[in-house]
GROMACS .gro file of C-alpha atoms in nm:
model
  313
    1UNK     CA    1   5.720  -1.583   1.663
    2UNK     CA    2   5.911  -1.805   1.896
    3UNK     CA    3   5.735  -1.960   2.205
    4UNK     CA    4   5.925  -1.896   2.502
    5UNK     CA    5   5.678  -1.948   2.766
    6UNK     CA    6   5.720  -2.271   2.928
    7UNK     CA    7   5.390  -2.485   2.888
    8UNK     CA    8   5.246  -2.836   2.910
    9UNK     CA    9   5.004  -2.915   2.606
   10UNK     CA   10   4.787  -3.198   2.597
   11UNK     CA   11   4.714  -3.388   2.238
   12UNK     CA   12   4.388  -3.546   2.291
   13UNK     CA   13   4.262  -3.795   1.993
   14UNK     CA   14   3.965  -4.023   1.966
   15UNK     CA   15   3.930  -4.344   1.808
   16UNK     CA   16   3.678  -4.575   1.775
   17UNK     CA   17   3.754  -4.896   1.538
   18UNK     CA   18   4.010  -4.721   1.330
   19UNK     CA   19   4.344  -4.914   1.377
   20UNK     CA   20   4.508  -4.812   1.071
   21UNK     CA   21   4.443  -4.472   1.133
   22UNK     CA   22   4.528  -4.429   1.477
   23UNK     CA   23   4.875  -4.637   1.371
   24UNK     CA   24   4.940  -4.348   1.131
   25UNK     CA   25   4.844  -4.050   1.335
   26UNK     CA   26   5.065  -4.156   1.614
   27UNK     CA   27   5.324  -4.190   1.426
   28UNK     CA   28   5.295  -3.831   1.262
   29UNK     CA   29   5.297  -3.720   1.611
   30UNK     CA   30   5.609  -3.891   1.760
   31UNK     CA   31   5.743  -3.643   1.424
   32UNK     CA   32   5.633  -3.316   1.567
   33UNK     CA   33   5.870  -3.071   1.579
   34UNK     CA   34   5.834  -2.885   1.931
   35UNK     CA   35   5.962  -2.566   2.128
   36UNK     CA   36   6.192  -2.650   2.365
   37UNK     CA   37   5.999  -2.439   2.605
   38UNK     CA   38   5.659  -2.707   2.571
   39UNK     CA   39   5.606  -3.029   2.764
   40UNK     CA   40   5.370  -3.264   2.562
   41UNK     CA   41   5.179  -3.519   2.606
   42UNK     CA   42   4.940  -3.745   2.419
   43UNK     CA   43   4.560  -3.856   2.540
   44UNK     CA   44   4.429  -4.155   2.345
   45UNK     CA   45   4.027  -4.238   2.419
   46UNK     CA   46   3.931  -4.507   2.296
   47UNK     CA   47   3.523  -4.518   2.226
   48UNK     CA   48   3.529  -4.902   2.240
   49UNK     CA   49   3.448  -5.093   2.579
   50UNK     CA   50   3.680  -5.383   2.414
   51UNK     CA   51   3.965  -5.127   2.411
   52UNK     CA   52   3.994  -5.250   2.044
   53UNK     CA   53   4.291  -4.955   2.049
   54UNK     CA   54   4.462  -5.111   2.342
   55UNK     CA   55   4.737  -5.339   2.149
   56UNK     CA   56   4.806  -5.002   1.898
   57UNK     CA   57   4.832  -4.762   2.156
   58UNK     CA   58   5.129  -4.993   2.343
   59UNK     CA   59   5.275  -5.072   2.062
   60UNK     CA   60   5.321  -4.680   1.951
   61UNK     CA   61   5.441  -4.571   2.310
   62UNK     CA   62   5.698  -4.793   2.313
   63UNK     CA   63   5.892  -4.609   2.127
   64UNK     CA   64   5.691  -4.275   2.120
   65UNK     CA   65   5.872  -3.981   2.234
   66UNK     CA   66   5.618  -3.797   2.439
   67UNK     CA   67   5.439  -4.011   2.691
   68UNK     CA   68   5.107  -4.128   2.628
   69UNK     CA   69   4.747  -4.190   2.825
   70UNK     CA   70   4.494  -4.432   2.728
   71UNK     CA   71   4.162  -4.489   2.832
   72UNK     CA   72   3.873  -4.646   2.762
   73UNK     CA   73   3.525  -4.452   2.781
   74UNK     CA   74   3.276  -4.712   2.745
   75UNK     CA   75   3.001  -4.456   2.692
   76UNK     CA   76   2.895  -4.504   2.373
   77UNK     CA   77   2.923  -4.121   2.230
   78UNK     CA   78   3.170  -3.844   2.078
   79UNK     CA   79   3.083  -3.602   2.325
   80UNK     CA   80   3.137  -3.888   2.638
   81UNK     CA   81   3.471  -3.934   2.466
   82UNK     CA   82   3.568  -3.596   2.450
   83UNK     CA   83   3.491  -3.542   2.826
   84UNK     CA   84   3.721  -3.818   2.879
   85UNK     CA   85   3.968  -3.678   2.686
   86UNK     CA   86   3.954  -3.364   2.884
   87UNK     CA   87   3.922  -3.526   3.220
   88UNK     CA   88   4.264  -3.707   3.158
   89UNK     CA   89   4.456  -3.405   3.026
   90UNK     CA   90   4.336  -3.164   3.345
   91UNK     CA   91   4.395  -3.409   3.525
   92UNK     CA   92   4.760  -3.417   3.379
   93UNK     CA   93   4.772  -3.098   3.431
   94UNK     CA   94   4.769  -2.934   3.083
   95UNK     CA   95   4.775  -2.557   2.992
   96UNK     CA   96   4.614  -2.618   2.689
   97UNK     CA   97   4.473  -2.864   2.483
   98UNK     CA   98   4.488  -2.985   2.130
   99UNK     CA   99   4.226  -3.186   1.972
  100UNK     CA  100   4.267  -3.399   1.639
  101UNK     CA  101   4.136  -3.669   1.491
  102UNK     CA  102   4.217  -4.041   1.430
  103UNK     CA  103   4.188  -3.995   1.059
  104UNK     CA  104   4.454  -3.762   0.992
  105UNK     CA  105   4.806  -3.678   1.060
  106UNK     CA  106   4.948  -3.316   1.150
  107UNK     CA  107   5.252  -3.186   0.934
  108UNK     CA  108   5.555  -3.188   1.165
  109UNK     CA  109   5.543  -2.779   1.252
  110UNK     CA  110   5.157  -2.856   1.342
  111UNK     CA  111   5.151  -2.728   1.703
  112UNK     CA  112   5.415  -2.498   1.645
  113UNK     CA  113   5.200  -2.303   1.457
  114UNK     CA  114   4.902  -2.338   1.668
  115UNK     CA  115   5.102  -2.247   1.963
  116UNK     CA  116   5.287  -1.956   1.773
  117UNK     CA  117   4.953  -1.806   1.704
  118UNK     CA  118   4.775  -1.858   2.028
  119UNK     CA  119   5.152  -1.679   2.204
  120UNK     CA  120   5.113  -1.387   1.965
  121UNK     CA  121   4.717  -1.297   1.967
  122UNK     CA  122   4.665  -1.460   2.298
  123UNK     CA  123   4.395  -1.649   2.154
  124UNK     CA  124   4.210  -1.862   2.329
  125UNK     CA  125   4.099  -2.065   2.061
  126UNK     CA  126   4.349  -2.138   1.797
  127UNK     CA  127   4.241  -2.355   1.493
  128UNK     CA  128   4.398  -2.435   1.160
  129UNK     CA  129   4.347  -2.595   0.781
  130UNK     CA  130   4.213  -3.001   0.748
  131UNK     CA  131   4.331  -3.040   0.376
  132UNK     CA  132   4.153  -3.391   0.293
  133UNK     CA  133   4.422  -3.653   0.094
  134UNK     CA  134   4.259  -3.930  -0.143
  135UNK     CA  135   4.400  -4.298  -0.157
  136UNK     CA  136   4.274  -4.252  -0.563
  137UNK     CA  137   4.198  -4.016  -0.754
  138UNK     CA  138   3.830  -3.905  -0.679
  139UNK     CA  139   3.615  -3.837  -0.965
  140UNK     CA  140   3.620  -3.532  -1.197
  141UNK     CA  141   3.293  -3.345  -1.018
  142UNK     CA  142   3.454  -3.429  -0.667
  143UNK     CA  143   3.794  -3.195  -0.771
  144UNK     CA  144   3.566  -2.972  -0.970
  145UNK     CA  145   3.300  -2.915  -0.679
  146UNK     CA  146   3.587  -2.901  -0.415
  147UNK     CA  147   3.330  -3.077  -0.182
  148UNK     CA  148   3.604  -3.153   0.090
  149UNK     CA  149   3.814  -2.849   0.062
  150UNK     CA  150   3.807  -2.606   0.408
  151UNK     CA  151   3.781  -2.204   0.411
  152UNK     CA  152   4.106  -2.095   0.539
  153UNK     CA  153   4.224  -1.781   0.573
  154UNK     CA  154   4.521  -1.544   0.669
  155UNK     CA  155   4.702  -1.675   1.003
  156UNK     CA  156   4.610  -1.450   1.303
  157UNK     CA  157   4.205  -1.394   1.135
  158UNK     CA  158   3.975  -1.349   1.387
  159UNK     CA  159   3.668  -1.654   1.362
  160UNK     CA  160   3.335  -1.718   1.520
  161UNK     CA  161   3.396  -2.099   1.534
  162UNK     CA  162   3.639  -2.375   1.481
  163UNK     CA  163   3.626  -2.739   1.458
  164UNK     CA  164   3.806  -3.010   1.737
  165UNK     CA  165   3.968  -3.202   1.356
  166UNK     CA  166   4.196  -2.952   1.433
  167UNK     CA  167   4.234  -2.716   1.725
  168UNK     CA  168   4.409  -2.569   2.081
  169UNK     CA  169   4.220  -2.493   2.363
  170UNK     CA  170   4.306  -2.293   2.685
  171UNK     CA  171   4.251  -2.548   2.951
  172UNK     CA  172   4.100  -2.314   3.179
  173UNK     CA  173   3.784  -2.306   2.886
  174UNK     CA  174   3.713  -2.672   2.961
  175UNK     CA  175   3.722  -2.681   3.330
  176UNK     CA  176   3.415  -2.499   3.400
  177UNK     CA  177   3.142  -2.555   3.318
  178UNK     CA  178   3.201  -2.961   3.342
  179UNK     CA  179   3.166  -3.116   3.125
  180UNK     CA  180   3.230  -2.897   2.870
  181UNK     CA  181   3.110  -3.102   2.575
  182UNK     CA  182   2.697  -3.163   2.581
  183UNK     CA  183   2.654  -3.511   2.620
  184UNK     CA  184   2.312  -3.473   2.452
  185UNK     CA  185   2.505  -3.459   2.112
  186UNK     CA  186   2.678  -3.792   2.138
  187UNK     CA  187   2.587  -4.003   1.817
  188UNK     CA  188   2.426  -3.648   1.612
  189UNK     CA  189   2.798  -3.477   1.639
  190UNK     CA  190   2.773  -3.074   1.692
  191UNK     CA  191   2.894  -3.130   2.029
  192UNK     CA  192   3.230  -2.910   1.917
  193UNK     CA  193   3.003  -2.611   1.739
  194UNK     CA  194   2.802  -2.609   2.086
  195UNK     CA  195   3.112  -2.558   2.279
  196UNK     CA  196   3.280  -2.310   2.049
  197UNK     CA  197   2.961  -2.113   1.998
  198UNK     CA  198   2.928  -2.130   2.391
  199UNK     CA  199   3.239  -2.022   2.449
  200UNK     CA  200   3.273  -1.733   2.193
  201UNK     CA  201   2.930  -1.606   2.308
  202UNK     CA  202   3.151  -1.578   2.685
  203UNK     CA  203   3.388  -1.395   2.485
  204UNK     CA  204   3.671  -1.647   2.364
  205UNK     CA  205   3.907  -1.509   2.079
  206UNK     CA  206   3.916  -1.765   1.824
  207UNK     CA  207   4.248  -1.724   1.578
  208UNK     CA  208   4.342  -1.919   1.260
  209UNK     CA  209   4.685  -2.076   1.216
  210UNK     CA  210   4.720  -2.129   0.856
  211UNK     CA  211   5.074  -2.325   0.861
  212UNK     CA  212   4.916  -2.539   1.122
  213UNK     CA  213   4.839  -2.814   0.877
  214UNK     CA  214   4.648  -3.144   0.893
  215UNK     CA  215   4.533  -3.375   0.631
  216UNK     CA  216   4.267  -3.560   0.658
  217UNK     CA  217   4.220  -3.894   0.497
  218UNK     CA  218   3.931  -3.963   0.318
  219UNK     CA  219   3.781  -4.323   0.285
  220UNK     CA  220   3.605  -4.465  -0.052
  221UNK     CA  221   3.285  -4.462   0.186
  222UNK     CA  222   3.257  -4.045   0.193
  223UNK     CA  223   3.319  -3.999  -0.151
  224UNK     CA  224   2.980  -4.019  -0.288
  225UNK     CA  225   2.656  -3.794  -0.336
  226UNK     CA  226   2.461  -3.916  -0.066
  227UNK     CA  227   2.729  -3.843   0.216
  228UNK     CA  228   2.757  -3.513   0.091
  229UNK     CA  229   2.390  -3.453   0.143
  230UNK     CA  230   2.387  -3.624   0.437
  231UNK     CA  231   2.667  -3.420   0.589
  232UNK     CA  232   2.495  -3.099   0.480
  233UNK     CA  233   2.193  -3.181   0.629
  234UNK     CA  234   2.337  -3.282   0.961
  235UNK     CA  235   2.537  -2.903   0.986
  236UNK     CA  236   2.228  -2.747   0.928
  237UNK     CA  237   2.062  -3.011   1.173
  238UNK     CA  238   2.322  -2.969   1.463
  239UNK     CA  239   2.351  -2.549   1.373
  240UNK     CA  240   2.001  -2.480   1.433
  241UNK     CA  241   2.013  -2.731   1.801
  242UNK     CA  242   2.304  -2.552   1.895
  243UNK     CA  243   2.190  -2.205   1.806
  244UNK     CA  244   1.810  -2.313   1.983
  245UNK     CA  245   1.983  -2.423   2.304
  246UNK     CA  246   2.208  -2.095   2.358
  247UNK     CA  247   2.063  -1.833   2.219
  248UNK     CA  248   1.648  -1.852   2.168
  249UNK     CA  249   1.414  -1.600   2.076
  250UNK     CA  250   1.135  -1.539   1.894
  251UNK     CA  251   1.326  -1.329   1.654
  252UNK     CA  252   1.592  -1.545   1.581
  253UNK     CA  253   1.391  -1.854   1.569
  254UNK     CA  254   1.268  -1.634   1.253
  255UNK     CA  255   1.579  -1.545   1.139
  256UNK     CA  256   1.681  -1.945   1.076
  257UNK     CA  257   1.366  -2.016   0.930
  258UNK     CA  258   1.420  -1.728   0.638
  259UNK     CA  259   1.798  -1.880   0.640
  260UNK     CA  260   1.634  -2.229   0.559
  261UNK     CA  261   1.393  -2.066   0.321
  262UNK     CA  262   1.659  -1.917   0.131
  263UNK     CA  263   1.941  -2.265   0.141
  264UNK     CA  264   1.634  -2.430  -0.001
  265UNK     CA  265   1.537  -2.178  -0.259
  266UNK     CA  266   1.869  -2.160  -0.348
  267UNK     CA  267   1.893  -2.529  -0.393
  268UNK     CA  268   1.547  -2.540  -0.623
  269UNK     CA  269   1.720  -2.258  -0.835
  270UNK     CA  270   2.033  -2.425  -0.869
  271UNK     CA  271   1.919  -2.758  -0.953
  272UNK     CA  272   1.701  -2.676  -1.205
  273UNK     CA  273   2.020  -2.492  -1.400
  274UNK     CA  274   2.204  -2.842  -1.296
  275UNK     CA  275   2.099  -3.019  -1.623
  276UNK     CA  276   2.314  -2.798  -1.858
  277UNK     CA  277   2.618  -2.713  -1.591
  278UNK     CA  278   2.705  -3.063  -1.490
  279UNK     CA  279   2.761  -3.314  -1.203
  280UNK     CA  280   2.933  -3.063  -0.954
  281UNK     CA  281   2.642  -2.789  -1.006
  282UNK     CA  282   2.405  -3.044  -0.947
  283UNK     CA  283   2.549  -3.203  -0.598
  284UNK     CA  284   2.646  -2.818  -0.486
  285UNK     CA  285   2.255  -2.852  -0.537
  286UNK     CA  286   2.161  -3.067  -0.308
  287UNK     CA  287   2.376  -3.013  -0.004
  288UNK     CA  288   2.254  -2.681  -0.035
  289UNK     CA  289   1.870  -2.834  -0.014
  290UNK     CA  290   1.997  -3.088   0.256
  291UNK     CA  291   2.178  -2.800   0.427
  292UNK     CA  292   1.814  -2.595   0.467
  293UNK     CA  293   1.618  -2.910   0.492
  294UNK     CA  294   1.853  -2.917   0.772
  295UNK     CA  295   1.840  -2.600   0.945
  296UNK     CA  296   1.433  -2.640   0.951
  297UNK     CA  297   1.484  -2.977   1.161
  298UNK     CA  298   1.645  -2.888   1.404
  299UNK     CA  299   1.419  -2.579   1.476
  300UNK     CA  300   1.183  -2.842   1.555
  301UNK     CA  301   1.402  -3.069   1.741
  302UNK     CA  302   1.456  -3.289   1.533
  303UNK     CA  303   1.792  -3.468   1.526
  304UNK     CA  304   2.015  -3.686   1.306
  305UNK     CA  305   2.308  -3.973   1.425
  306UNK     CA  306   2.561  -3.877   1.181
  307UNK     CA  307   2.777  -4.112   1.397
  308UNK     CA  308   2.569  -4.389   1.417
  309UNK     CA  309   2.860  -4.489   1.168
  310UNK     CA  310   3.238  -4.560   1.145
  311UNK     CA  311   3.404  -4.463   0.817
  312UNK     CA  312   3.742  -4.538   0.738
  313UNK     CA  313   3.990  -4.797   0.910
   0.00000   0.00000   0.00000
């Protein structure tokens, strides 16, 4: 489908001590191939009060071909940066607004195809595939686990969430209530499943965009066992938060419990098969513990700071 509507989209990326990979995203985005009909422009926030980003940023929009906003949030937190983010691109203006990180790079029909699908199911959430790239090869129970791979799913499928690695965003979602990503979240992350399952509990359509391709780079630092189980634990961590804040009861407070019950079971029945099936089997194991272990946290309160930490450069 060809977008014919005339529109001003706002790319919005983060960064926080990542030089090399904010060099190489921009770049991959002075590439993108765009409707005539769209205006773009590109939001850079960077989460260091040093502006560590600063000489990068200038150095890209130089000779960038969409012009390009940089600020400084020296509130130490994803969420804070995200607000800023948003808070620039309103402020700009912007009809919508794409979100992607400063570890990856977007194919050159990336927005195309977000914007394609969001013009054709009038979505107003449109997310697509983060297909993670390795510097090396990783190890033979890392391709036969497929611990990084993504769901995806036929282009115009109808979700209950997304992620902000790689989404668009009616502006009109973020305006009200401000600001729309819970600060609370800033160092645990979940601040993006908050505002998606806020927003789709309001009634957002969420779409998929399959051809709307990322690829995520990841560093030596992820590709281990005890990231894996850390990152399960922290979905099931930030899911149950998120699901305790907006919708609470009794009954449902029940419902995640059996949920963690059965992740955990799961994980004890798995594991002790893990022996005779292998590495893979084994880790699949223990995220799915982690990933209960989890989910029982956070119906207590608890909380983790999965980005208490920068990986990658």
């Amino acid at each position: 489908m060809i977008v014919e509507l005339s529109m001003h989209v706002a790319i919005c990326a983060l960064t926080f001590h990542r030089p090399e990979g904010l060099s190489s995203l921009l770049a991959a985005l002075n590439l993108l191939r765009v409707p005539e009909s769209v205006t773009v422009s590109i939001v850079v926030v960077d989460n260091d009060e040093l502006g560590s980003g600063e000489a990068i940023v200038e150095s890209a929009g130089a000779s960038l071909a969409f012009p390009l906003t940089y600020v400084i949030e020296a509130r130490r937190g994803i969420a804070q940066a995200r607000n800023a983010a948003v808070a620039a691109a309103i402020s700009g203006d912007a009809d919508l607004v794409a979100f992607i990180d400063d570890d990856e790079v977007p194919d050159a029909d990336w927005l195309t195809g977000l914007l394609e699908v969001q013009a054709s199911t009038g979505a107003d959430v449109v997310t697509g595939p983060v297909i993670p790239v390795f510097n090396e090869e990783p190890p033979d129970w890392v391709e036969q686990g497929k611990f990084y791979d993504r769901p995806r799913f036929p282009t115009g499928t109808r979700l209950t969430y997304a992620r902000t690695s790689n989404v668009l965003i009616a502006a009109r979602l973020l305006r009200d209530p401000w600001p729309p990503f819970d600060e609370r979240y800033a160092t645990t992350g979940g601040e993006d499943t908050h505002f998606f399952m806020r927003v789709r509990l309001n009634g957002a359509h969420i779409a998929w965009a399959d051809d709307a391709v990322v690829r995520e780079l990841v560093p030596p630092s992820r590709i281990s066992v005890g990231w894996l189980v850390r990152r399960a634990y922290s979905r099931g961590n930030t899911l149950s938060l998120c699901l305790l804040d907006l919708q609470d009861s009794w009954p449902r407070r029940a419902k995640r419990v059996a949920a963690a019950a059965v992740e955990v079971g799961g994980g004890v029945a798995l594991l002790a098969t893990g022996p005779f099936r292998g590495k893979a089997v084994r880790v699949a194991a223990l995220q799915k513990l982690a990933y209960g272990a989890g989910l029982a946290s956070g119906l207590v309160g608890s909380t983790y700071q999965e980005y208490a930490q920068t990986h990658g450069r």
